[in-house]
Amino acid sequence: MNHKLIANILNFLFYVKPESEHVPVLERMRLVALYATVVMTSIGGAFNIYFVLQNGHTAAAVILAAYIVFLFCGLAVFLRTRILRHFQFLVSIAAFLIMAEIIYHKGGFYGFGIYYFLAGLPVIYLLLGFRTGMLFTVIFYAGIVIQLH
């Protein structure tokens, strides 16, 4: 491939429409984190849907499928508008779905969902911002405490 084509592809993937009060470097970091989240959790989610269905948990499989759909809708909206805030909004809806499923099932069907989500909370701040990250943290901990009490 020639260098101009590579530069055009990178520009297409990583261009974020400038918004007031946003730092361009931080916006690109968020975009890379969002891309990684979409790719990796879609792959893991697809495998998890299979295993959850094998155990007869159709509702959880539907929630996982909705999570993946919201991720790809967020990606499509971003690629169309180039506004990161819209991508973040749809990813936050997807994350709320997974969080609700983990809380409802007291850690997920295998019991490890709570640990995965706890490890992912610092990434939530990067992906969605401080206020949404705090909201996630408070809701998650409150929900788990209520469910385990």
GROMACS .gro file of C-alpha atoms in nm:
model
  149
    1MET     CA    1   0.000   0.000   0.000
    2ASN     CA    2   0.118   0.348  -0.064
    3HIS     CA    3   0.153   0.602   0.213
    4LYS     CA    4  -0.125   0.829   0.086
    5LEU     CA    5  -0.382   0.548   0.102
    6ILE     CA    6  -0.275   0.456   0.456
    7ALA     CA    7  -0.297   0.822   0.559
    8ASN     CA    8  -0.648   0.848   0.410
    9ILE     CA    9  -0.764   0.534   0.592
   10LEU     CA   10  -0.622   0.656   0.923
   11ASN     CA   11  -0.779   0.998   0.872
   12PHE     CA   12  -1.114   0.833   0.800
   13LEU     CA   13  -1.096   0.615   1.111
   14PHE     CA   14  -0.963   0.870   1.357
   15TYR     CA   15  -1.109   1.205   1.253
   16VAL     CA   16  -1.331   1.352   1.526
   17LYS     CA   17  -1.532   1.666   1.458
   18PRO     CA   18  -1.392   1.934   1.691
   19GLU     CA   19  -1.624   2.044   1.970
   20SER     CA   20  -1.580   2.328   2.214
   21GLU     CA   21  -1.434   2.240   2.556
   22HIS     CA   22  -1.290   1.910   2.429
   23VAL     CA   23  -0.921   1.823   2.412
   24PRO     CA   24  -0.836   1.668   2.072
   25VAL     CA   25  -0.576   1.426   2.211
   26LEU     CA   26  -0.818   1.300   2.476
   27GLU     CA   27  -1.091   1.265   2.214
   28ARG     CA   28  -0.864   1.046   1.999
   29MET     CA   29  -0.777   0.835   2.305
   30ARG     CA   30  -1.148   0.790   2.373
   31LEU     CA   31  -1.206   0.697   2.011
   32VAL     CA   32  -0.934   0.432   2.019
   33ALA     CA   33  -1.079   0.295   2.344
   34LEU     CA   34  -1.427   0.289   2.191
   35TYR     CA   35  -1.301   0.107   1.880
   36ALA     CA   36  -1.123  -0.148   2.100
   37THR     CA   37  -1.435  -0.191   2.313
   38VAL     CA   38  -1.655  -0.253   2.009
   39VAL     CA   39  -1.418  -0.506   1.854
   40MET     CA   40  -1.320  -0.702   2.164
   41THR     CA   41  -1.653  -0.712   2.344
   42SER     CA   42  -1.833  -0.802   2.022
   43ILE     CA   43  -1.608  -1.102   1.974
   44GLY     CA   44  -1.636  -1.204   2.340
   45GLY     CA   45  -2.008  -1.131   2.345
   46ALA     CA   46  -2.073  -1.349   2.043
   47PHE     CA   47  -1.903  -1.645   2.210
   48ASN     CA   48  -2.079  -1.570   2.537
   49ILE     CA   49  -2.419  -1.564   2.364
   50TYR     CA   50  -2.355  -1.917   2.243
   51PHE     CA   51  -2.263  -2.044   2.591
   52VAL     CA   52  -2.551  -1.863   2.760
   53LEU     CA   53  -2.796  -2.011   2.510
   54GLN     CA   54  -2.648  -2.358   2.571
   55ASN     CA   55  -2.743  -2.315   2.938
   56GLY     CA   56  -3.097  -2.209   2.849
   57HIS     CA   57  -3.073  -1.841   2.947
   58THR     CA   58  -3.247  -1.684   2.650
   59ALA     CA   59  -3.315  -1.348   2.817
   60ALA     CA   60  -2.947  -1.299   2.894
   61ALA     CA   61  -2.857  -1.389   2.535
   62VAL     CA   62  -3.102  -1.128   2.409
   63ILE     CA   63  -2.945  -0.866   2.639
   64LEU     CA   64  -2.598  -0.956   2.511
   65ALA     CA   65  -2.720  -0.934   2.152
   66ALA     CA   66  -2.878  -0.593   2.223
   67TYR     CA   67  -2.547  -0.483   2.376
   68ILE     CA   68  -2.361  -0.574   2.057
   69VAL     CA   69  -2.626  -0.404   1.841
   70PHE     CA   70  -2.595  -0.081   2.044
   71LEU     CA   71  -2.216  -0.091   2.006
   72PHE     CA   72  -2.236  -0.123   1.628
   73CYS     CA   73  -2.510   0.141   1.606
   74GLY     CA   74  -2.282   0.375   1.801
   75LEU     CA   75  -1.998   0.301   1.563
   76ALA     CA   76  -2.220   0.362   1.259
   77VAL     CA   77  -2.351   0.690   1.402
   78PHE     CA   78  -1.997   0.806   1.475
   79LEU     CA   79  -1.872   0.719   1.127
   80ARG     CA   80  -2.166   0.913   0.982
   81THR     CA   81  -2.156   1.223   1.208
   82ARG     CA   82  -1.797   1.222   1.341
   83ILE     CA   83  -1.932   1.338   1.677
   84LEU     CA   84  -1.790   1.129   1.956
   85ARG     CA   85  -2.061   1.226   2.205
   86HIS     CA   86  -2.323   1.028   2.006
   87PHE     CA   87  -2.099   0.720   2.001
   88GLN     CA   88  -2.045   0.754   2.376
   89PHE     CA   89  -2.420   0.782   2.438
   90LEU     CA   90  -2.500   0.458   2.256
   91VAL     CA   91  -2.210   0.277   2.423
   92SER     CA   92  -2.337   0.395   2.762
   93ILE     CA   93  -2.682   0.249   2.684
   94ALA     CA   94  -2.511  -0.079   2.594
   95ALA     CA   95  -2.307  -0.073   2.915
   96PHE     CA   96  -2.618   0.001   3.122
   97LEU     CA   97  -2.782  -0.310   2.971
   98ILE     CA   98  -2.489  -0.528   3.072
   99MET     CA   99  -2.469  -0.365   3.414
  100ALA     CA  100  -2.840  -0.428   3.474
  101GLU     CA  101  -2.800  -0.793   3.372
  102ILE     CA  102  -2.502  -0.838   3.605
  103ILE     CA  103  -2.687  -0.677   3.896
  104TYR     CA  104  -3.007  -0.872   3.833
  105HIS     CA  105  -2.824  -1.205   3.822
  106LYS     CA  106  -2.599  -1.119   4.118
  107GLY     CA  107  -2.279  -1.124   3.918
  108GLY     CA  108  -2.388  -1.296   3.600
  109PHE     CA  109  -2.463  -1.660   3.538
  110TYR     CA  110  -2.109  -1.772   3.600
  111GLY     CA  111  -2.051  -1.536   3.892
  112PHE     CA  112  -1.761  -1.355   3.725
  113GLY     CA  113  -1.955  -1.070   3.564
  114ILE     CA  114  -1.912  -0.854   3.870
  115TYR     CA  115  -1.533  -0.891   3.856
  116TYR     CA  116  -1.517  -0.811   3.485
  117PHE     CA  117  -1.727  -0.502   3.536
  118LEU     CA  118  -1.523  -0.388   3.836
  119ALA     CA  119  -1.205  -0.418   3.631
  120GLY     CA  120  -1.370  -0.220   3.354
  121LEU     CA  121  -1.487   0.074   3.566
  122PRO     CA  122  -1.167   0.278   3.510
  123VAL     CA  123  -1.217   0.235   3.136
  124ILE     CA  124  -1.575   0.362   3.171
  125TYR     CA  125  -1.436   0.697   3.290
  126LEU     CA  126  -1.215   0.723   2.983
  127LEU     CA  127  -1.487   0.612   2.742
  128LEU     CA  128  -1.783   0.804   2.875
  129GLY     CA  129  -1.644   1.087   3.085
  130PHE     CA  130  -1.634   1.160   3.455
  131ARG     CA  131  -2.005   1.224   3.525
  132THR     CA  132  -2.129   0.916   3.341
  133GLY     CA  133  -1.847   0.712   3.493
  134MET     CA  134  -1.947   0.822   3.842
  135LEU     CA  135  -2.311   0.744   3.766
  136PHE     CA  136  -2.214   0.394   3.653
  137THR     CA  137  -2.004   0.335   3.962
  138VAL     CA  138  -2.273   0.448   4.206
  139ILE     CA  139  -2.551   0.255   4.033
  140PHE     CA  140  -2.337  -0.057   4.002
  141TYR     CA  141  -2.225  -0.066   4.364
  142ALA     CA  142  -2.570   0.024   4.496
  143GLY     CA  143  -2.731  -0.244   4.280
  144ILE     CA  144  -2.487  -0.513   4.386
  145VAL     CA  145  -2.522  -0.422   4.755
  146ILE     CA  146  -2.900  -0.435   4.729
  147GLN     CA  147  -2.896  -0.768   4.541
  148LEU     CA  148  -2.643  -0.935   4.771
  149HIS     CA  149  -2.801  -0.807   5.089
   0.00000   0.00000   0.00000
